[in-house]
mmCIF file of C-alpha atoms in Angstrom:
data_model
loop_
_atom_site.group_PDB
_atom_site.id
_atom_site.type_symbol
_atom_site.label_atom_id
_atom_site.label_comp_id
_atom_site.label_asym_id
_atom_site.label_seq_id
_atom_site.Cartn_x
_atom_site.Cartn_y
_atom_site.Cartn_z
ATOM 1 C CA UNK A 155 223.564 -25.736 118.685
ATOM 2 C CA UNK A 156 223.599 -24.607 114.994
ATOM 3 C CA UNK A 157 220.259 -24.313 113.247
ATOM 4 C CA UNK A 158 219.846 -24.320 109.440
ATOM 5 C CA UNK A 159 216.649 -23.423 107.398
ATOM 6 C CA UNK A 160 215.881 -25.318 104.331
ATOM 7 C CA UNK A 161 213.187 -24.404 101.740
ATOM 8 C CA UNK A 162 209.949 -26.363 101.875
ATOM 9 C CA UNK A 163 207.793 -26.583 98.801
ATOM 10 C CA UNK A 164 206.932 -30.269 98.828
ATOM 11 C CA UNK A 165 203.466 -30.978 97.372
ATOM 12 C CA UNK A 166 201.162 -33.328 99.176
ATOM 13 C CA UNK A 167 201.806 -36.194 96.765
ATOM 14 C CA UNK A 168 205.539 -35.724 97.427
ATOM 15 C CA UNK A 169 205.529 -37.383 100.744
ATOM 16 C CA UNK A 170 208.188 -40.043 99.814
ATOM 17 C CA UNK A 171 210.545 -37.345 98.536
ATOM 18 C CA UNK A 172 210.309 -35.376 101.907
ATOM 19 C CA UNK A 173 210.826 -38.482 103.873
ATOM 20 C CA UNK A 174 213.967 -39.503 101.826
ATOM 21 C CA UNK A 175 215.262 -35.944 102.131
ATOM 22 C CA UNK A 176 214.953 -35.955 105.939
ATOM 23 C CA UNK A 177 216.731 -39.210 106.245
ATOM 24 C CA UNK A 178 219.474 -38.046 103.942
ATOM 25 C CA UNK A 179 220.118 -35.065 106.086
ATOM 26 C CA UNK A 180 220.068 -37.227 109.256
ATOM 27 C CA UNK A 181 222.973 -39.148 107.768
ATOM 28 C CA UNK A 182 224.870 -35.786 107.492
ATOM 29 C CA UNK A 183 224.347 -35.037 111.165
ATOM 30 C CA UNK A 184 221.392 -32.577 110.570
ATOM 31 C CA UNK A 185 218.210 -33.401 112.363
ATOM 32 C CA UNK A 186 214.796 -31.911 111.745
ATOM 33 C CA UNK A 187 213.307 -29.915 114.707
ATOM 34 C CA UNK A 188 210.338 -28.173 113.091
ATOM 35 C CA UNK A 189 208.457 -28.165 109.827
ATOM 36 C CA UNK A 190 206.684 -24.971 108.489
ATOM 37 C CA UNK A 191 204.671 -24.554 105.292
ATOM 38 C CA UNK A 192 207.642 -22.530 103.784
ATOM 39 C CA UNK A 193 210.679 -24.014 105.452
ATOM 40 C CA UNK A 194 212.346 -26.949 107.467
ATOM 41 C CA UNK A 195 214.405 -26.264 110.513
ATOM 42 C CA UNK A 196 217.431 -28.529 111.095
ATOM 43 C CA UNK A 197 219.963 -28.671 113.923
ATOM 44 C CA UNK A 198 223.488 -30.062 113.744
ATOM 45 C CA UNK A 199 224.376 -32.750 116.180
ATOM 46 C CA UNK A 200 226.857 -35.670 116.267
ATOM 47 C CA UNK A 201 225.561 -38.383 113.973
ATOM 48 C CA UNK A 202 223.333 -40.901 115.644
ATOM 49 C CA UNK A 203 220.834 -43.436 114.553
ATOM 50 C CA UNK A 204 217.341 -42.167 113.831
ATOM 51 C CA UNK A 205 214.731 -42.721 111.250
ATOM 52 C CA UNK A 206 212.076 -40.325 109.952
ATOM 53 C CA UNK A 207 208.707 -41.473 108.718
ATOM 54 C CA UNK A 208 205.876 -39.488 107.182
ATOM 55 C CA UNK A 209 202.144 -40.217 107.302
ATOM 56 C CA UNK A 210 199.532 -38.139 105.682
ATOM 57 C CA UNK A 211 196.539 -37.348 107.874
ATOM 58 C CA UNK A 212 194.101 -34.441 107.542
ATOM 59 C CA UNK A 213 191.762 -32.841 110.118
ATOM 60 C CA UNK A 214 189.685 -31.493 107.225
ATOM 61 C CA UNK A 215 187.053 -33.123 105.128
ATOM 62 C CA UNK A 216 187.007 -30.899 102.036
ATOM 63 C CA UNK A 217 186.912 -27.390 103.550
ATOM 64 C CA UNK A 218 185.326 -28.576 106.790
ATOM 65 C CA UNK A 219 187.304 -29.199 110.006
ATOM 66 C CA UNK A 220 186.713 -32.657 111.653
ATOM 67 C CA UNK A 221 187.493 -33.728 115.225
ATOM 68 C CA UNK A 222 191.053 -34.980 115.697
ATOM 69 C CA UNK A 223 191.244 -38.741 116.084
ATOM 70 C CA UNK A 224 193.053 -39.631 119.380
ATOM 71 C CA UNK A 225 193.344 -43.301 118.306
ATOM 72 C CA UNK A 226 195.340 -42.218 115.246
ATOM 73 C CA UNK A 227 198.230 -40.861 117.472
ATOM 74 C CA UNK A 228 197.859 -43.738 120.146
ATOM 75 C CA UNK A 229 198.479 -46.313 117.361
ATOM 76 C CA UNK A 230 201.842 -44.806 116.391
ATOM 77 C CA UNK A 231 202.848 -44.342 119.986
ATOM 78 C CA UNK A 232 202.006 -47.854 120.810
ATOM 79 C CA UNK A 233 204.126 -49.048 117.895
ATOM 80 C CA UNK A 234 207.186 -47.127 118.818
ATOM 81 C CA UNK A 235 206.834 -44.048 116.830
ATOM 82 C CA UNK A 236 207.116 -40.516 118.219
ATOM 83 C CA UNK A 237 205.328 -37.551 116.837
ATOM 84 C CA UNK A 238 207.976 -34.884 116.038
ATOM 85 C CA UNK A 239 205.921 -32.160 114.177
ATOM 86 C CA UNK A 240 203.311 -31.656 111.616
ATOM 87 C CA UNK A 241 202.217 -29.368 108.796
ATOM 88 C CA UNK A 242 199.016 -30.751 107.420
ATOM 89 C CA UNK A 243 198.710 -33.141 105.853
ATOM 90 C CA UNK A 244 202.268 -34.332 106.697
ATOM 91 C CA UNK A 245 202.778 -35.860 110.199
ATOM 92 C CA UNK A 246 206.438 -36.530 110.818
ATOM 93 C CA UNK A 247 207.336 -39.399 113.235
ATOM 94 C CA UNK A 248 210.704 -40.643 114.400
ATOM 95 C CA UNK A 249 211.713 -43.995 115.435
ATOM 96 C CA UNK A 250 215.015 -45.722 116.661
ATOM 97 C CA UNK A 251 214.255 -48.612 114.462
ATOM 98 C CA UNK A 252 214.045 -49.142 110.652
ATOM 99 C CA UNK A 253 210.371 -49.979 110.420
ATOM 100 C CA UNK A 254 208.426 -48.121 107.632
ATOM 101 C CA UNK A 255 204.852 -47.071 108.279
ATOM 102 C CA UNK A 256 202.338 -49.353 106.528
ATOM 103 C CA UNK A 257 198.998 -47.681 105.871
ATOM 104 C CA UNK A 258 196.000 -48.283 103.555
ATOM 105 C CA UNK A 259 197.355 -47.097 100.208
ATOM 106 C CA UNK A 260 193.869 -46.330 98.790
ATOM 107 C CA UNK A 261 193.038 -44.226 101.839
ATOM 108 C CA UNK A 262 196.278 -42.343 101.524
ATOM 109 C CA UNK A 263 195.727 -41.708 97.761
ATOM 110 C CA UNK A 264 192.208 -40.450 98.492
ATOM 111 C CA UNK A 265 193.489 -38.164 101.208
ATOM 112 C CA UNK A 266 196.173 -36.716 98.891
ATOM 113 C CA UNK A 267 193.644 -36.284 96.194
ATOM 114 C CA UNK A 268 191.267 -34.310 98.457
ATOM 115 C CA UNK A 269 193.941 -32.202 99.973
ATOM 116 C CA UNK A 270 195.582 -31.328 96.648
ATOM 117 C CA UNK A 271 192.246 -30.405 95.136
ATOM 118 C CA UNK A 272 191.340 -28.278 98.042
ATOM 119 C CA UNK A 273 194.535 -26.276 97.857
ATOM 120 C CA UNK A 274 194.471 -26.091 94.055
ATOM 121 C CA UNK A 275 191.007 -24.622 94.172
ATOM 122 C CA UNK A 276 191.889 -22.278 96.962
ATOM 123 C CA UNK A 277 194.943 -20.956 95.141
ATOM 124 C CA UNK A 278 193.003 -20.549 91.953
ATOM 125 C CA UNK A 279 190.225 -18.658 93.797
ATOM 126 C CA UNK A 280 192.562 -16.136 95.320
ATOM 127 C CA UNK A 281 194.430 -15.807 92.053
ATOM 128 C CA UNK A 282 191.145 -15.105 90.120
ATOM 129 C CA UNK A 283 189.975 -12.657 92.872
ATOM 130 C CA UNK A 284 193.359 -10.692 92.729
ATOM 131 C CA UNK A 285 193.081 -10.462 88.873
ATOM 132 C CA UNK A 286 189.391 -9.394 88.925
ATOM 133 C CA UNK A 287 190.211 -6.616 91.535
ATOM 134 C CA UNK A 288 193.157 -5.466 89.352
ATOM 135 C CA UNK A 289 190.974 -5.424 86.277
ATOM 136 C CA UNK A 290 188.269 -3.392 88.047
ATOM 137 C CA UNK A 291 190.811 -0.806 89.288
ATOM 138 C CA UNK A 292 192.178 -0.117 85.829
ATOM 139 C CA UNK A 293 189.004 -0.437 83.930
ATOM 140 C CA UNK A 294 187.387 2.661 85.416
ATOM 141 C CA UNK A 295 190.168 5.026 84.327
ATOM 142 C CA UNK A 296 191.727 6.197 80.973
ATOM 143 C CA UNK A 297 193.758 2.965 80.749
ATOM 144 C CA UNK A 298 190.591 1.040 79.922
ATOM 145 C CA UNK A 299 190.488 2.352 76.411
ATOM 146 C CA UNK A 300 194.132 2.247 75.602
ATOM 147 C CA UNK A 301 196.315 -0.406 74.237
ATOM 148 C CA UNK A 302 198.469 -0.092 77.431
ATOM 149 C CA UNK A 303 195.544 -1.346 79.491
ATOM 150 C CA UNK A 304 195.034 -4.543 77.371
ATOM 151 C CA UNK A 305 198.744 -5.278 77.040
ATOM 152 C CA UNK A 306 199.018 -5.015 80.754
ATOM 153 C CA UNK A 307 196.152 -7.447 81.313
ATOM 154 C CA UNK A 308 197.405 -9.970 78.739
ATOM 155 C CA UNK A 309 200.811 -10.051 80.372
ATOM 156 C CA UNK A 310 199.355 -10.269 83.841
ATOM 157 C CA UNK A 311 197.123 -13.183 83.004
ATOM 158 C CA UNK A 312 199.703 -14.970 80.951
ATOM 159 C CA UNK A 313 202.423 -14.841 83.711
ATOM 160 C CA UNK A 314 200.067 -15.647 86.579
ATOM 161 C CA UNK A 315 198.634 -18.639 84.868
ATOM 162 C CA UNK A 316 202.076 -19.692 83.757
ATOM 163 C CA UNK A 317 203.511 -19.480 87.320
ATOM 164 C CA UNK A 318 200.496 -21.219 88.673
ATOM 165 C CA UNK A 319 200.948 -23.993 86.115
ATOM 166 C CA UNK A 320 204.682 -24.416 86.834
ATOM 167 C CA UNK A 321 204.048 -24.370 90.652
ATOM 168 C CA UNK A 322 201.067 -26.498 91.159
ATOM 169 C CA UNK A 323 198.980 -27.721 88.055
ATOM 170 C CA UNK A 324 201.882 -29.456 86.031
ATOM 171 C CA UNK A 325 203.286 -31.388 88.988
ATOM 172 C CA UNK A 326 199.875 -32.581 90.026
ATOM 173 C CA UNK A 327 198.881 -33.657 86.417
ATOM 174 C CA UNK A 328 201.984 -35.505 86.148
ATOM 175 C CA UNK A 329 201.411 -37.340 89.476
ATOM 176 C CA UNK A 330 197.847 -38.226 88.388
ATOM 177 C CA UNK A 331 199.005 -39.572 85.007
ATOM 178 C CA UNK A 332 202.034 -41.561 86.201
ATOM 179 C CA UNK A 333 200.824 -42.394 89.745
ATOM 180 C CA UNK A 334 204.419 -41.942 90.946
ATOM 181 C CA UNK A 335 206.943 -39.256 91.686
ATOM 182 C CA UNK A 336 210.494 -39.762 90.631
ATOM 183 C CA UNK A 337 212.746 -36.669 91.448
ATOM 184 C CA UNK A 338 214.823 -35.316 94.153
ATOM 185 C CA UNK A 339 214.787 -32.198 96.526
ATOM 186 C CA UNK A 340 216.910 -30.332 94.004
ATOM 187 C CA UNK A 341 214.075 -30.647 91.462
ATOM 188 C CA UNK A 342 211.720 -29.219 93.963
ATOM 189 C CA UNK A 343 214.053 -26.320 94.684
ATOM 190 C CA UNK A 344 214.414 -25.520 91.012
ATOM 191 C CA UNK A 345 210.647 -25.744 90.446
ATOM 192 C CA UNK A 346 210.162 -23.161 93.283
ATOM 193 C CA UNK A 347 212.923 -20.972 91.883
ATOM 194 C CA UNK A 348 211.352 -21.042 88.328
ATOM 195 C CA UNK A 349 207.918 -20.075 89.855
ATOM 196 C CA UNK A 350 209.562 -17.098 91.653
ATOM 197 C CA UNK A 351 211.483 -16.163 88.464
ATOM 198 C CA UNK A 352 208.225 -16.062 86.449
ATOM 199 C CA UNK A 353 206.418 -13.737 88.942
ATOM 200 C CA UNK A 354 209.636 -11.407 89.163
ATOM 201 C CA UNK A 355 209.667 -11.232 85.417
ATOM 202 C CA UNK A 356 205.938 -10.263 85.483
ATOM 203 C CA UNK A 357 206.396 -7.515 88.069
ATOM 204 C CA UNK A 358 209.426 -6.116 85.885
ATOM 205 C CA UNK A 359 207.222 -6.242 82.749
ATOM 206 C CA UNK A 360 204.415 -4.414 84.610
ATOM 207 C CA UNK A 361 206.992 -1.723 85.664
ATOM 208 C CA UNK A 362 208.220 -1.104 82.108
ATOM 209 C CA UNK A 363 204.676 -1.172 80.620
ATOM 210 C CA UNK A 364 203.488 1.549 83.030
ATOM 211 C CA UNK A 365 206.557 3.596 82.381
ATOM 212 C CA UNK A 366 206.048 3.143 78.585
ATOM 213 C CA UNK A 367 209.576 2.215 77.757
ATOM 214 C CA UNK A 368 210.471 1.180 74.304
ATOM 215 C CA UNK A 369 209.021 -2.244 73.200
ATOM 216 C CA UNK A 370 212.622 -3.640 72.811
ATOM 217 C CA UNK A 371 212.800 -3.394 76.710
ATOM 218 C CA UNK A 372 210.190 -6.145 77.017
ATOM 219 C CA UNK A 373 212.427 -8.538 75.020
ATOM 220 C CA UNK A 374 215.529 -7.560 76.919
ATOM 221 C CA UNK A 375 213.641 -8.247 80.302
ATOM 222 C CA UNK A 376 212.605 -11.701 79.074
ATOM 223 C CA UNK A 377 216.090 -12.470 77.846
ATOM 224 C CA UNK A 378 217.563 -11.365 81.177
ATOM 225 C CA UNK A 379 215.283 -13.716 83.113
ATOM 226 C CA UNK A 380 215.931 -16.591 80.816
ATOM 227 C CA UNK A 381 219.623 -16.009 81.610
ATOM 228 C CA UNK A 382 218.894 -15.788 85.371
ATOM 229 C CA UNK A 383 217.052 -19.178 85.059
ATOM 230 C CA UNK A 384 220.341 -20.822 83.903
ATOM 231 C CA UNK A 385 222.368 -19.072 86.517
ATOM 232 C CA UNK A 386 219.931 -20.044 89.279
ATOM 233 C CA UNK A 387 219.792 -23.681 88.125
ATOM 234 C CA UNK A 388 223.559 -23.823 88.341
ATOM 235 C CA UNK A 389 223.702 -22.297 91.836
ATOM 236 C CA UNK A 390 220.896 -24.461 93.266
ATOM 237 C CA UNK A 391 222.544 -27.644 91.757
ATOM 238 C CA UNK A 392 225.840 -26.752 93.259
ATOM 239 C CA UNK A 393 224.904 -25.510 96.684
ATOM 240 C CA UNK A 394 221.252 -26.366 97.278
ATOM 241 C CA UNK A 395 220.984 -22.725 98.504
ATOM 242 C CA UNK A 396 217.787 -21.397 97.026
ATOM 243 C CA UNK A 397 217.844 -18.366 99.361
ATOM 244 C CA UNK A 398 221.031 -17.142 97.403
ATOM 245 C CA UNK A 399 219.381 -17.913 94.082
ATOM 246 C CA UNK A 400 216.116 -16.139 95.096
ATOM 247 C CA UNK A 401 218.098 -12.924 95.718
ATOM 248 C CA UNK A 402 219.030 -12.590 92.006
ATOM 249 C CA UNK A 403 215.484 -12.093 90.555
ATOM 250 C CA UNK A 404 214.570 -9.881 93.639
ATOM 251 C CA UNK A 405 217.591 -7.473 92.870
ATOM 252 C CA UNK A 406 216.842 -7.572 89.165
ATOM 253 C CA UNK A 407 213.231 -6.596 89.694
ATOM 254 C CA UNK A 408 214.230 -3.728 92.138
ATOM 255 C CA UNK A 409 216.701 -2.462 89.611
ATOM 256 C CA UNK A 410 214.081 -2.617 86.881
ATOM 257 C CA UNK A 411 211.486 -0.812 89.011
ATOM 258 C CA UNK A 412 213.904 2.090 89.949
ATOM 259 C CA UNK A 413 214.790 2.602 86.279
ATOM 260 C CA UNK A 414 211.166 2.399 85.290
ATOM 261 C CA UNK A 415 210.166 4.905 87.906
ATOM 262 C CA UNK A 416 212.751 7.513 86.732
ATOM 263 C CA UNK A 417 211.794 6.853 83.143
ATOM 264 C CA UNK A 418 208.146 7.445 83.959
ATOM 265 C CA UNK A 419 208.640 10.750 85.841
ATOM 266 C CA UNK A 420 210.810 11.977 82.982
ATOM 267 C CA UNK A 421 207.866 11.832 80.624
ATOM 268 C CA UNK A 422 210.031 10.512 77.766
ATOM 269 C CA UNK A 423 207.564 7.702 76.795
ATOM 270 C CA UNK A 424 204.396 9.848 76.769
ATOM 271 C CA UNK A 425 203.287 12.927 74.736
ATOM 272 C CA UNK A 426 204.547 16.152 76.373
ATOM 273 C CA UNK A 427 201.951 17.632 78.723
ATOM 274 C CA UNK A 428 201.874 21.464 78.832
ATOM 275 C CA UNK A 429 199.881 22.560 81.936
ATOM 276 C CA UNK A 430 198.071 25.723 81.606
ATOM 277 C CA UNK A 431 199.368 27.485 84.698
ATOM 278 C CA UNK A 432 202.860 27.481 86.049
ATOM 279 C CA UNK A 433 203.326 24.841 88.734
ATOM 280 C CA UNK A 434 204.581 25.877 92.216
ATOM 281 C CA UNK A 435 207.030 23.004 92.208
ATOM 282 C CA UNK A 436 207.996 19.941 90.202
ATOM 283 C CA UNK A 437 205.005 17.643 89.726
ATOM 284 C CA UNK A 438 204.513 13.999 88.681
ATOM 285 C CA UNK A 439 202.016 12.999 86.056
ATOM 286 C CA UNK A 440 200.227 10.363 88.138
ATOM 287 C CA UNK A 441 198.122 8.877 85.326
ATOM 288 C CA UNK A 442 198.890 8.803 81.657
ATOM 289 C CA UNK A 443 198.643 6.491 78.663
ATOM 290 C CA UNK A 444 199.362 6.966 74.982
ATOM 291 C CA UNK A 445 195.832 8.357 74.569
ATOM 292 C CA UNK A 446 195.359 10.629 77.532
ATOM 293 C CA UNK A 447 197.032 12.279 80.495
ATOM 294 C CA UNK A 448 195.822 13.524 83.996
ATOM 295 C CA UNK A 449 197.756 15.467 86.681
ATOM 296 C CA UNK A 450 197.102 17.220 89.956
ATOM 297 C CA UNK A 451 199.299 20.115 90.922
ATOM 298 C CA UNK A 452 199.509 23.426 92.513
ATOM 299 C CA UNK A 453 200.006 26.869 90.823
ATOM 300 C CA UNK A 454 202.449 29.585 92.089
ATOM 301 C CA UNK A 455 199.799 30.819 94.375
ATOM 302 C CA UNK A 456 199.292 27.522 96.057
ATOM 303 C CA UNK A 457 195.968 26.781 94.433
ATOM 304 C CA UNK A 458 195.237 23.111 93.808
ATOM 305 C CA UNK A 459 194.468 22.316 90.238
ATOM 306 C CA UNK A 460 193.551 19.204 88.137
ATOM 307 C CA UNK A 461 194.380 19.134 84.411
ATOM 308 C CA UNK A 462 193.272 16.549 81.818
ATOM 309 C CA UNK A 463 194.046 16.325 78.190
ATOM 310 C CA UNK A 464 193.105 13.638 75.620
ATOM 311 C CA UNK A 465 195.076 12.735 72.568
ATOM 312 C CA UNK A 466 192.118 11.124 70.785
ATOM 313 C CA UNK A 467 188.414 11.713 70.172
ATOM 314 C CA UNK A 468 187.120 8.659 72.063
ATOM 315 C CA UNK A 469 188.372 9.268 75.603
ATOM 316 C CA UNK A 470 187.486 12.833 76.417
ATOM 317 C CA UNK A 471 183.690 12.508 76.424
ATOM 318 C CA UNK A 472 183.851 9.365 78.565
ATOM 319 C CA UNK A 473 186.144 10.993 81.228
ATOM 320 C CA UNK A 474 184.277 14.379 81.259
ATOM 321 C CA UNK A 475 180.730 12.900 81.398
ATOM 322 C CA UNK A 476 181.709 10.580 84.239
ATOM 323 C CA UNK A 477 183.124 13.528 86.096
ATOM 324 C CA UNK A 478 180.043 15.529 85.991
ATOM 325 C CA UNK A 479 177.425 12.812 86.236
ATOM 326 C CA UNK A 480 176.502 13.467 89.851
ATOM 327 C CA UNK A 481 177.347 17.179 89.833
ATOM 328 C CA UNK A 482 174.902 20.093 89.770
ATOM 329 C CA UNK A 483 176.451 22.955 87.784
ATOM 330 C CA UNK A 484 175.758 26.178 85.817
ATOM 331 C CA UNK A 485 177.318 26.182 82.289
ATOM 332 C CA UNK A 486 178.379 29.415 80.460
ATOM 333 C CA UNK A 487 180.512 29.972 77.338
ATOM 334 C CA UNK A 488 183.116 32.547 76.659
ATOM 335 C CA UNK A 489 185.224 32.861 73.575
ATOM 336 C CA UNK A 490 185.038 29.145 72.874
ATOM 337 C CA UNK A 491 185.745 28.088 76.445
ATOM 338 C CA UNK A 492 183.023 26.205 78.343
ATOM 339 C CA UNK A 493 182.829 27.110 82.013
ATOM 340 C CA UNK A 494 181.027 24.700 84.440
ATOM 341 C CA UNK A 495 180.339 26.467 87.762
ATOM 342 C CA UNK A 496 179.720 23.760 90.438
ATOM 343 C CA UNK A 497 180.516 25.910 93.607
ATOM 344 C CA UNK A 498 183.047 28.492 94.607
ATOM 345 C CA UNK A 499 185.785 25.885 95.120
ATOM 346 C CA UNK A 500 185.021 23.795 92.135
ATOM 347 C CA UNK A 501 184.904 25.250 88.592
ATOM 348 C CA UNK A 502 185.794 23.552 85.395
ATOM 349 C CA UNK A 503 187.081 25.323 82.121
ATOM 350 C CA UNK A 504 187.017 23.213 79.032
ATOM 351 C CA UNK A 505 187.961 23.520 75.473
ATOM 352 C CA UNK A 506 188.643 20.970 72.722
ATOM 353 C CA UNK A 507 190.029 17.883 74.464
ATOM 354 C CA UNK A 508 191.279 19.577 77.534
ATOM 355 C CA UNK A 509 189.841 20.765 80.962
ATOM 356 C CA UNK A 510 191.272 22.408 84.006
ATOM 357 C CA UNK A 511 189.614 22.128 87.408
ATOM 358 C CA UNK A 512 190.185 24.516 90.223
ATOM 359 C CA UNK A 513 188.545 27.402 92.250
ATOM 360 C CA UNK A 514 186.475 30.245 91.161
ATOM 361 C CA UNK A 515 189.312 32.929 91.617
ATOM 362 C CA UNK A 516 191.341 31.240 88.895
ATOM 363 C CA UNK A 517 188.697 30.212 86.479
ATOM 364 C CA UNK A 518 185.364 32.166 86.590
ATOM 365 C CA UNK A 519 184.299 34.843 84.166
ATOM 366 C CA UNK A 520 185.617 37.795 86.326
ATOM 367 C CA UNK A 521 189.235 36.980 86.215
ATOM 368 C CA UNK A 522 189.103 35.154 82.858
ATOM 369 C CA UNK A 523 192.600 33.701 83.353
ATOM 370 C CA UNK A 524 191.553 30.876 80.981
ATOM 371 C CA UNK A 525 191.755 33.234 78.047
ATOM 372 C CA UNK A 526 195.523 33.060 78.331
ATOM 373 C CA UNK A 527 195.816 29.315 78.183
ATOM 374 C CA UNK A 528 196.168 29.401 74.289
ATOM 375 C CA UNK A 529 193.988 26.288 73.741
#
């Protein structure tokens, strides 16, 4: 018995489209065995007469679970329908006779409205939470006062809202205004592909923004994804194989991420950082914008160091004051260098817009290795 997976992104108001699609597949000898929130499972059998019917029924009132109504299922069983499977609010019944389900249209529309609103609000809530968490993460570091940070946030919000609009808001608004849905399964596949394409483009743009590639790269990426949109539409229209089409933006994003990573560690896009003590091994600048850079590394003796340098006047006092705000230290000055002694394993040497943090053997006034930094 051969099984086949088909993509399932039918909205709650697209009940008739799902029902028509199942019956079209049955005419080709492919019969539904299971429905999942993301896919439909079909099995191939010799063609025989069977009809699929879908009713909408929810065990939730808003966000609250309500008891399952046994009389609901008894009604269909007594009228010759057999429950095949369900994925709320779609309940799929089969029958050997061509007798469509007749339900109260107003009740059905109200149920679709409530279910759609619940999921729209739920998606919007999680989307907003994700964006707030991301904003909080970046707002506490040196990115928060750089143009890179704001550019990243604008791109994030724009593409997340655009993807959310294409996937959910626009289809629902169209349904609410026209009170009908007139498109096929192919249309639903293309809508899902466009949503995935938007998010893949978003992640690719994030990769090149963090790597600080030339601005022309942003336009190239958007152009590439517009071309992928046309290619994917063609493939889906010819084969109905969205799994094949989805691989294209995924591979493109992976390729962009790899290129961006190597561009980032090369340091081409940022001012050159000259660390004050020779590193024991190659290191990666783990945080840098066009305004400041920060790196952890080890010197040739294996001592762990943290080096920061600012390329503008505004950033240095913010970072330095936040670093010392909860520390108890003794400050001394030597030939223009400020030494902050916190404990034997934590000493900071500062001058201008730079500081180096390490242990007392490297940085205190006995060894005075900081005098050779040339700051």
